[in-house]
Amino acid sequence: MEKQVYETLGETLFYEKMENGLDVYILPKKGFHKTYATFTTNYGSVDNQFVPLGKTEMKRVPDGIAHFLEHKLFEKEDGDVFQQFSKQGASANAFTTFTRTAYLFSSTDNVEKNLETLIDFVQTPYFSDKTVEKEKGIIGQEIRMYDDNPDWRVYFGAIESMYHNHPVKIDIAGTVESIAKITKELLYECYETFYHPSNMLLFVVGPVDEQKMMQQIRDNQAKKSFPPAPEVKRFAYEEPSAVAEKKKIIPMHVQTNKCFVGIKAPSVPNTGGQKLRHELAFHVLLDYLFGKSSPHYERLYREGLIDDTFMYDYTEEREFGFALVGGDTRDAERLASEIQTVLLSLDVDAIKKEEIERVKKKKIGAFLRALNSPEYIANQFTRYAFYGASLFDILPVLSALTIDEIADVASACFRDSQLAVCEVVPKES
Amino acid sequence: MVDEKVTAVGPVRVHTIPTDKYKTNTIVWKMKAPLAKETVTMRALLPHVLQSGTADYPSVKALRTHLDELYGATLQVDLSKKGEQHVVTIRIDVANEQFLPERPALFDKALQLLADLLLRPALDGGRFVPEIVEQEKRALRQRIQAVYDDKMRYANMRLVQEMCKGEPYALSPNGELEDVDAITAEGLYRYYEQALADDELDLYVIGDVEEEKVLAAVTNRFALPTRSPSAQAPLAPTKARGEVNEVIERQDVKQGKLNMGYRTDVTYEDDDYYALQLFNGIFGGFSHSKLFINVREKASLAYYAASRLESHKGLLMVMSGIEPAHYEKARRIIDEQMQAMKNGDFTDEEMVQTKAVIRNQLLETLDTPRGLVEVLYHNVVSTRQRSIEEWLTGTDQVTREDVVRVAGKVALDTVYFLTGMEGGADDGKTGV
């Protein structure tokens, strides 16, 4: 077991790679009541075309299958794993993102038992025709719920506008039509390909004894056998660097207009350290331009074009990166054009150093705050680890970030070809 | 389990909770007054105006720049209802300077900022700055209207409006759209003075702090006139009206929202409160509960089907998202689960399981500064004082008879169904 001490943060992290390839991290947290554990596979909604384990040909699977699999893994021959967790006083959950599927529990008691349950249920699939059919009704309602949610529609609509081919443009849950094609055989095929321990990471944070816990995990894994698995071959989608559609308008029965401007990164770095720098530079840049202390925020707010729902965020995963800026507005057209003007008229040579330093200070405080949250630590650590970076490098990288790196991001991304707009507007009846 | 020290400084009750769990220090200000139509909208506007500028930092930009300089201290305000009390909350969370190489005096400055926000706001003569007030009125209108576009929140709000018609509880903590226009910078300032003079005031400080120093800092910075404490009346739950009120509303939606409201006749004040918690846990509070298992897992009708309590008002609310055509079926299954609770048709295992989950939930809540304050604030809202230890043992001691007794008090009051423009629940009479 390796030990890494982060002195300035007052944190110590323990790590071990199991013989079957599973990466295990434990972060003891004194003073907390709860232990939070995530068991995550490097597999998400964008992995819809790949070479299944033991096969040689690429295969396209139905949209939404990673999320469907996440739901179905909770059901076993003898009932539902939620029951098991709650008998042990834990609350369990799971989520699927573009590139990850995570299973988790939190509990203040019976941590050893709950950890055993988590590892075992994820490593013991049970899919039947009957339960697969039943799930279609439940997920169908989940999809309907999002269909009626204008915040989701405008968010996803903007992503859809940016991409030509890349499956990031497809809703994580799929559609009612696509999930209708899911069968138990397909679920097993995806499971076997992506749930191999060598494609997964277990993270535990809480008031735990790292020695005992690591031993428990070793013993658990030693009891199971997995076939050797080569690295998964995923289909490499050809994606033009420019956006696919400049503007999308979605009429809905809403009272308030919603608008997002999407900024598509033409390319993203492919090594962990560089990705982390790139991502942080993008975050600092957006904060510099649109944070509540920026002149643009003040002006747009004064003009009534934005309100408390205004947000901006940058998402970078594997081979894609995009930012979204926007929110509720009284005039979607004008807000879209104002945001685009801010982006396109930015003079990178005029970026102010002392303001960048202030944004960096703000980010440092936000990072310390985030470390109060076991959920943030486990989920974000896993995300960074899957692309070869470390969550705990954020502070040093942030401090060392230069104006040039920030200016480079703006020069590459703030171009007309990289911008797309999505609006939700009231439907005319 | 929680080391809370409470000391009055003038009219402010100061709650200090020293802990080294966190990387930040948290300051939470709460002020509460009875919920009333005459004041609800001004009160909803007030904290938003206060957070838009102080005498020293007279604009949002100046104030937010100052917060950035304090290593991104966060400042948030919100409005909530605790029974028929309207609570204004202002939170500041700031990095613990011990984790920063230059050890800036962040906590002191954050506390000073809160005091300035409350006692030295940006003014224009004897009133708030009219431009700020107008901007925040516009934002408030948008906030009130935004509920309409979020159907889950909208359905919850509509159920409460229908169910509690004529009671103050029907008011939304964000105020009433029709009352926004009439608010002036002068009128709001007068209301602000009145609120500071009459509201119950509580200040929570959680983090790497000592009570003595906190009290000294509060004494220096929060100069408020002392007054005699007003006696708090215990809350009286409203009884169900006897016959069930059914409301069906149509909009252009794909998913129907079925929300049901029950009167429980039990609030945080009562001995039966723990039993009510357990009742809710077995019935619909969790993913092992009857509603989740029967509406979602067995019948495959919904993605979410759950219940929750309004502890200080004695209400139980059920919510679910279903296919419009499945209204009758979902209603029937929910009614059956309620009947099962009343018949005592639940296992000892469900009792044990639910107690474990409630215990876990409570302990987890204590791990976040925000959750901790919300748990402790129950003791301010209610005349009933409960320590965390009492919560835990109280929950543990609930018997099956207690749960059945409480179930006997739970009465359906209002059913609200938001459905599509056609088909499904033709005024609640056609079944599928």
PDB file of N, CA, C and O in Angstrom, chain A residues 185-219:
ATOM      1  N   GLU A 185     -28.981  -9.777 -23.262  1.00  0.00           N
ATOM      2  CA  GLU A 185     -27.720 -10.194 -23.894  1.00  0.00           C
ATOM      3  C   GLU A 185     -26.808  -8.975 -24.127  1.00  0.00           C
ATOM      4  O   GLU A 185     -25.606  -9.034 -23.878  1.00  0.00           O
ATOM      5  N   LEU A 186     -27.404  -7.894 -24.602  1.00  0.00           N
ATOM      6  CA  LEU A 186     -26.605  -6.681 -24.819  1.00  0.00           C
ATOM      7  C   LEU A 186     -26.048  -6.148 -23.502  1.00  0.00           C
ATOM      8  O   LEU A 186     -24.904  -5.681 -23.430  1.00  0.00           O
ATOM      9  N   LEU A 187     -26.852  -6.219 -22.460  1.00  0.00           N
ATOM     10  CA  LEU A 187     -26.373  -5.736 -21.159  1.00  0.00           C
ATOM     11  C   LEU A 187     -25.165  -6.542 -20.692  1.00  0.00           C
ATOM     12  O   LEU A 187     -24.170  -5.983 -20.231  1.00  0.00           O
ATOM     13  N   TYR A 188     -25.256  -7.873 -20.845  1.00  0.00           N
ATOM     14  CA  TYR A 188     -24.114  -8.706 -20.430  1.00  0.00           C
ATOM     15  C   TYR A 188     -22.873  -8.372 -21.240  1.00  0.00           C
ATOM     16  O   TYR A 188     -21.763  -8.323 -20.716  1.00  0.00           O
ATOM     17  N   GLU A 189     -23.076  -8.121 -22.542  1.00  0.00           N
ATOM     18  CA  GLU A 189     -21.929  -7.833 -23.390  1.00  0.00           C
ATOM     19  C   GLU A 189     -21.224  -6.529 -22.952  1.00  0.00           C
ATOM     20  O   GLU A 189     -19.996  -6.475 -22.852  1.00  0.00           O
ATOM     21  N   CYS A 190     -22.020  -5.508 -22.676  1.00  0.00           N
ATOM     22  CA  CYS A 190     -21.435  -4.240 -22.198  1.00  0.00           C
ATOM     23  C   CYS A 190     -20.775  -4.450 -20.843  1.00  0.00           C
ATOM     24  O   CYS A 190     -19.681  -3.963 -20.578  1.00  0.00           O
ATOM     25  N   TYR A 191     -21.479  -5.177 -19.991  1.00  0.00           N
ATOM     26  CA  TYR A 191     -20.955  -5.407 -18.649  1.00  0.00           C
ATOM     27  C   TYR A 191     -19.574  -6.074 -18.715  1.00  0.00           C
ATOM     28  O   TYR A 191     -18.617  -5.617 -18.093  1.00  0.00           O
ATOM     29  N   GLU A 192     -19.501  -7.161 -19.477  1.00  0.00           N
ATOM     30  CA  GLU A 192     -18.239  -7.907 -19.515  1.00  0.00           C
ATOM     31  C   GLU A 192     -17.102  -7.084 -20.107  1.00  0.00           C
ATOM     32  O   GLU A 192     -15.951  -7.220 -19.712  1.00  0.00           O
ATOM     33  N   THR A 193     -17.436  -6.217 -21.030  1.00  0.00           N
ATOM     34  CA  THR A 193     -16.400  -5.406 -21.665  1.00  0.00           C
ATOM     35  C   THR A 193     -15.883  -4.307 -20.730  1.00  0.00           C
ATOM     36  O   THR A 193     -14.684  -4.064 -20.657  1.00  0.00           O
ATOM     37  N   PHE A 194     -16.795  -3.671 -20.018  1.00  0.00           N
ATOM     38  CA  PHE A 194     -16.395  -2.455 -19.291  1.00  0.00           C
ATOM     39  C   PHE A 194     -16.293  -2.589 -17.772  1.00  0.00           C
ATOM     40  O   PHE A 194     -15.756  -1.708 -17.114  1.00  0.00           O
ATOM     41  N   TYR A 195     -16.826  -3.654 -17.215  1.00  0.00           N
ATOM     42  CA  TYR A 195     -16.797  -3.779 -15.749  1.00  0.00           C
ATOM     43  C   TYR A 195     -15.668  -4.690 -15.277  1.00  0.00           C
ATOM     44  O   TYR A 195     -15.729  -5.238 -14.180  1.00  0.00           O
ATOM     45  N   HIS A 196     -14.671  -4.848 -16.099  1.00  0.00           N
ATOM     46  CA  HIS A 196     -13.502  -5.603 -15.650  1.00  0.00           C
ATOM     47  C   HIS A 196     -12.773  -4.752 -14.597  1.00  0.00           C
ATOM     48  O   HIS A 196     -12.662  -3.533 -14.767  1.00  0.00           O
ATOM     49  N   PRO A 197     -12.263  -5.377 -13.530  1.00  0.00           N
ATOM     50  CA  PRO A 197     -11.605  -4.586 -12.469  1.00  0.00           C
ATOM     51  C   PRO A 197     -10.519  -3.655 -12.995  1.00  0.00           C
ATOM     52  O   PRO A 197     -10.311  -2.570 -12.439  1.00  0.00           O
ATOM     53  N   SER A 198      -9.857  -4.048 -14.058  1.00  0.00           N
ATOM     54  CA  SER A 198      -8.766  -3.203 -14.564  1.00  0.00           C
ATOM     55  C   SER A 198      -9.289  -1.916 -15.211  1.00  0.00           C
ATOM     56  O   SER A 198      -8.516  -1.024 -15.532  1.00  0.00           O
ATOM     57  N   ASN A 199     -10.608  -1.829 -15.395  1.00  0.00           N
ATOM     58  CA  ASN A 199     -11.213  -0.615 -15.954  1.00  0.00           C
ATOM     59  C   ASN A 199     -11.956   0.167 -14.867  1.00  0.00           C
ATOM     60  O   ASN A 199     -12.749   1.046 -15.155  1.00  0.00           O
ATOM     61  N   MET A 200     -11.687  -0.184 -13.588  1.00  0.00           N
ATOM     62  CA  MET A 200     -12.494   0.402 -12.515  1.00  0.00           C
ATOM     63  C   MET A 200     -11.648   0.982 -11.379  1.00  0.00           C
ATOM     64  O   MET A 200     -10.466   0.667 -11.247  1.00  0.00           O
ATOM     65  N   LEU A 201     -12.303   1.810 -10.573  1.00  0.00           N
ATOM     66  CA  LEU A 201     -11.627   2.463  -9.455  1.00  0.00           C
ATOM     67  C   LEU A 201     -12.558   2.512  -8.247  1.00  0.00           C
ATOM     68  O   LEU A 201     -13.729   2.871  -8.369  1.00  0.00           O
ATOM     69  N   LEU A 202     -12.009   2.121  -7.103  1.00  0.00           N
ATOM     70  CA  LEU A 202     -12.780   2.167  -5.854  1.00  0.00           C
ATOM     71  C   LEU A 202     -12.180   3.259  -4.965  1.00  0.00           C
ATOM     72  O   LEU A 202     -10.965   3.279  -4.752  1.00  0.00           O
ATOM     73  N   PHE A 203     -13.036   4.163  -4.492  1.00  0.00           N
ATOM     74  CA  PHE A 203     -12.557   5.254  -3.633  1.00  0.00           C
ATOM     75  C   PHE A 203     -13.373   5.269  -2.350  1.00  0.00           C
ATOM     76  O   PHE A 203     -14.602   5.272  -2.389  1.00  0.00           O
ATOM     77  N   VAL A 204     -12.692   5.280  -1.200  1.00  0.00           N
ATOM     78  CA  VAL A 204     -13.404   5.332   0.081  1.00  0.00           C
ATOM     79  C   VAL A 204     -12.900   6.530   0.873  1.00  0.00           C
ATOM     80  O   VAL A 204     -11.689   6.726   1.010  1.00  0.00           O
ATOM     81  N   VAL A 205     -13.819   7.333   1.383  1.00  0.00           N
ATOM     82  CA  VAL A 205     -13.430   8.480   2.201  1.00  0.00           C
ATOM     83  C   VAL A 205     -14.304   8.493   3.447  1.00  0.00           C
ATOM     84  O   VAL A 205     -15.506   8.263   3.371  1.00  0.00           O
ATOM     85  N   GLY A 206     -13.658   8.686   4.614  1.00  0.00           N
ATOM     86  CA  GLY A 206     -14.445   8.688   5.853  1.00  0.00           C
ATOM     87  C   GLY A 206     -13.584   8.313   7.043  1.00  0.00           C
ATOM     88  O   GLY A 206     -12.363   8.142   6.902  1.00  0.00           O
ATOM     89  N   PRO A 207     -14.208   8.177   8.228  1.00  0.00           N
ATOM     90  CA  PRO A 207     -13.448   7.865   9.437  1.00  0.00           C
ATOM     91  C   PRO A 207     -13.091   6.375   9.473  1.00  0.00           C
ATOM     92  O   PRO A 207     -13.652   5.618  10.259  1.00  0.00           O
ATOM     93  N   VAL A 208     -12.185   5.932   8.600  1.00  0.00           N
ATOM     94  CA  VAL A 208     -11.900   4.497   8.475  1.00  0.00           C
ATOM     95  C   VAL A 208     -10.445   4.163   8.832  1.00  0.00           C
ATOM     96  O   VAL A 208      -9.582   5.034   8.842  1.00  0.00           O
ATOM     97  N   ASP A 209     -10.218   2.892   9.114  1.00  0.00           N
ATOM     98  CA  ASP A 209      -8.866   2.382   9.347  1.00  0.00           C
ATOM     99  C   ASP A 209      -8.359   1.835   8.016  1.00  0.00           C
ATOM    100  O   ASP A 209      -8.836   0.814   7.523  1.00  0.00           O
ATOM    101  N   GLU A 210      -7.385   2.521   7.418  1.00  0.00           N
ATOM    102  CA  GLU A 210      -6.991   2.191   6.049  1.00  0.00           C
ATOM    103  C   GLU A 210      -6.389   0.791   5.926  1.00  0.00           C
ATOM    104  O   GLU A 210      -6.588   0.115   4.916  1.00  0.00           O
ATOM    105  N   GLN A 211      -5.663   0.355   6.988  1.00  0.00           N
ATOM    106  CA  GLN A 211      -5.024  -0.967   6.909  1.00  0.00           C
ATOM    107  C   GLN A 211      -6.080  -2.072   6.820  1.00  0.00           C
ATOM    108  O   GLN A 211      -6.040  -2.932   5.946  1.00  0.00           O
ATOM    109  N   LYS A 212      -7.008  -2.011   7.771  1.00  0.00           N
ATOM    110  CA  LYS A 212      -8.044  -3.049   7.819  1.00  0.00           C
ATOM    111  C   LYS A 212      -8.889  -3.046   6.552  1.00  0.00           C
ATOM    112  O   LYS A 212      -9.231  -4.090   6.001  1.00  0.00           O
ATOM    113  N   MET A 213      -9.192  -1.833   6.111  1.00  0.00           N
ATOM    114  CA  MET A 213     -10.064  -1.735   4.941  1.00  0.00           C
ATOM    115  C   MET A 213      -9.376  -2.264   3.686  1.00  0.00           C
ATOM    116  O   MET A 213      -9.969  -2.981   2.891  1.00  0.00           O
ATOM    117  N   MET A 214      -8.105  -1.923   3.517  1.00  0.00           N
ATOM    118  CA  MET A 214      -7.390  -2.391   2.327  1.00  0.00           C
ATOM    119  C   MET A 214      -7.318  -3.923   2.347  1.00  0.00           C
ATOM    120  O   MET A 214      -7.476  -4.574   1.320  1.00  0.00           O
ATOM    121  N   GLN A 215      -7.111  -4.488   3.547  1.00  0.00           N
ATOM    122  CA  GLN A 215      -7.048  -5.947   3.659  1.00  0.00           C
ATOM    123  C   GLN A 215      -8.387  -6.563   3.265  1.00  0.00           C
ATOM    124  O   GLN A 215      -8.452  -7.559   2.542  1.00  0.00           O
ATOM    125  N   GLN A 216      -9.462  -5.953   3.734  1.00  0.00           N
ATOM    126  CA  GLN A 216     -10.796  -6.450   3.392  1.00  0.00           C
ATOM    127  C   GLN A 216     -10.980  -6.475   1.868  1.00  0.00           C
ATOM    128  O   GLN A 216     -11.505  -7.440   1.307  1.00  0.00           O
ATOM    129  N   ILE A 217     -10.531  -5.418   1.208  1.00  0.00           N
ATOM    130  CA  ILE A 217     -10.718  -5.331  -0.244  1.00  0.00           C
ATOM    131  C   ILE A 217      -9.852  -6.376  -0.959  1.00  0.00           C
ATOM    132  O   ILE A 217     -10.305  -7.057  -1.881  1.00  0.00           O
ATOM    133  N   ARG A 218      -8.597  -6.529  -0.471  1.00  0.00           N
ATOM    134  CA  ARG A 218      -7.725  -7.575  -1.052  1.00  0.00           C
ATOM    135  C   ARG A 218      -8.390  -8.942  -0.938  1.00  0.00           C
ATOM    136  O   ARG A 218      -8.437  -9.695  -1.896  1.00  0.00           O
ATOM    137  N   ASP A 219      -8.899  -9.245   0.267  1.00  0.00           N
ATOM    138  CA  ASP A 219      -9.512 -10.557   0.487  1.00  0.00           C
ATOM    139  C   ASP A 219     -10.717 -10.737  -0.422  1.00  0.00           C
ATOM    140  O   ASP A 219     -10.925 -11.811  -0.999  1.00  0.00           O
TER     141      ASP A 219
END
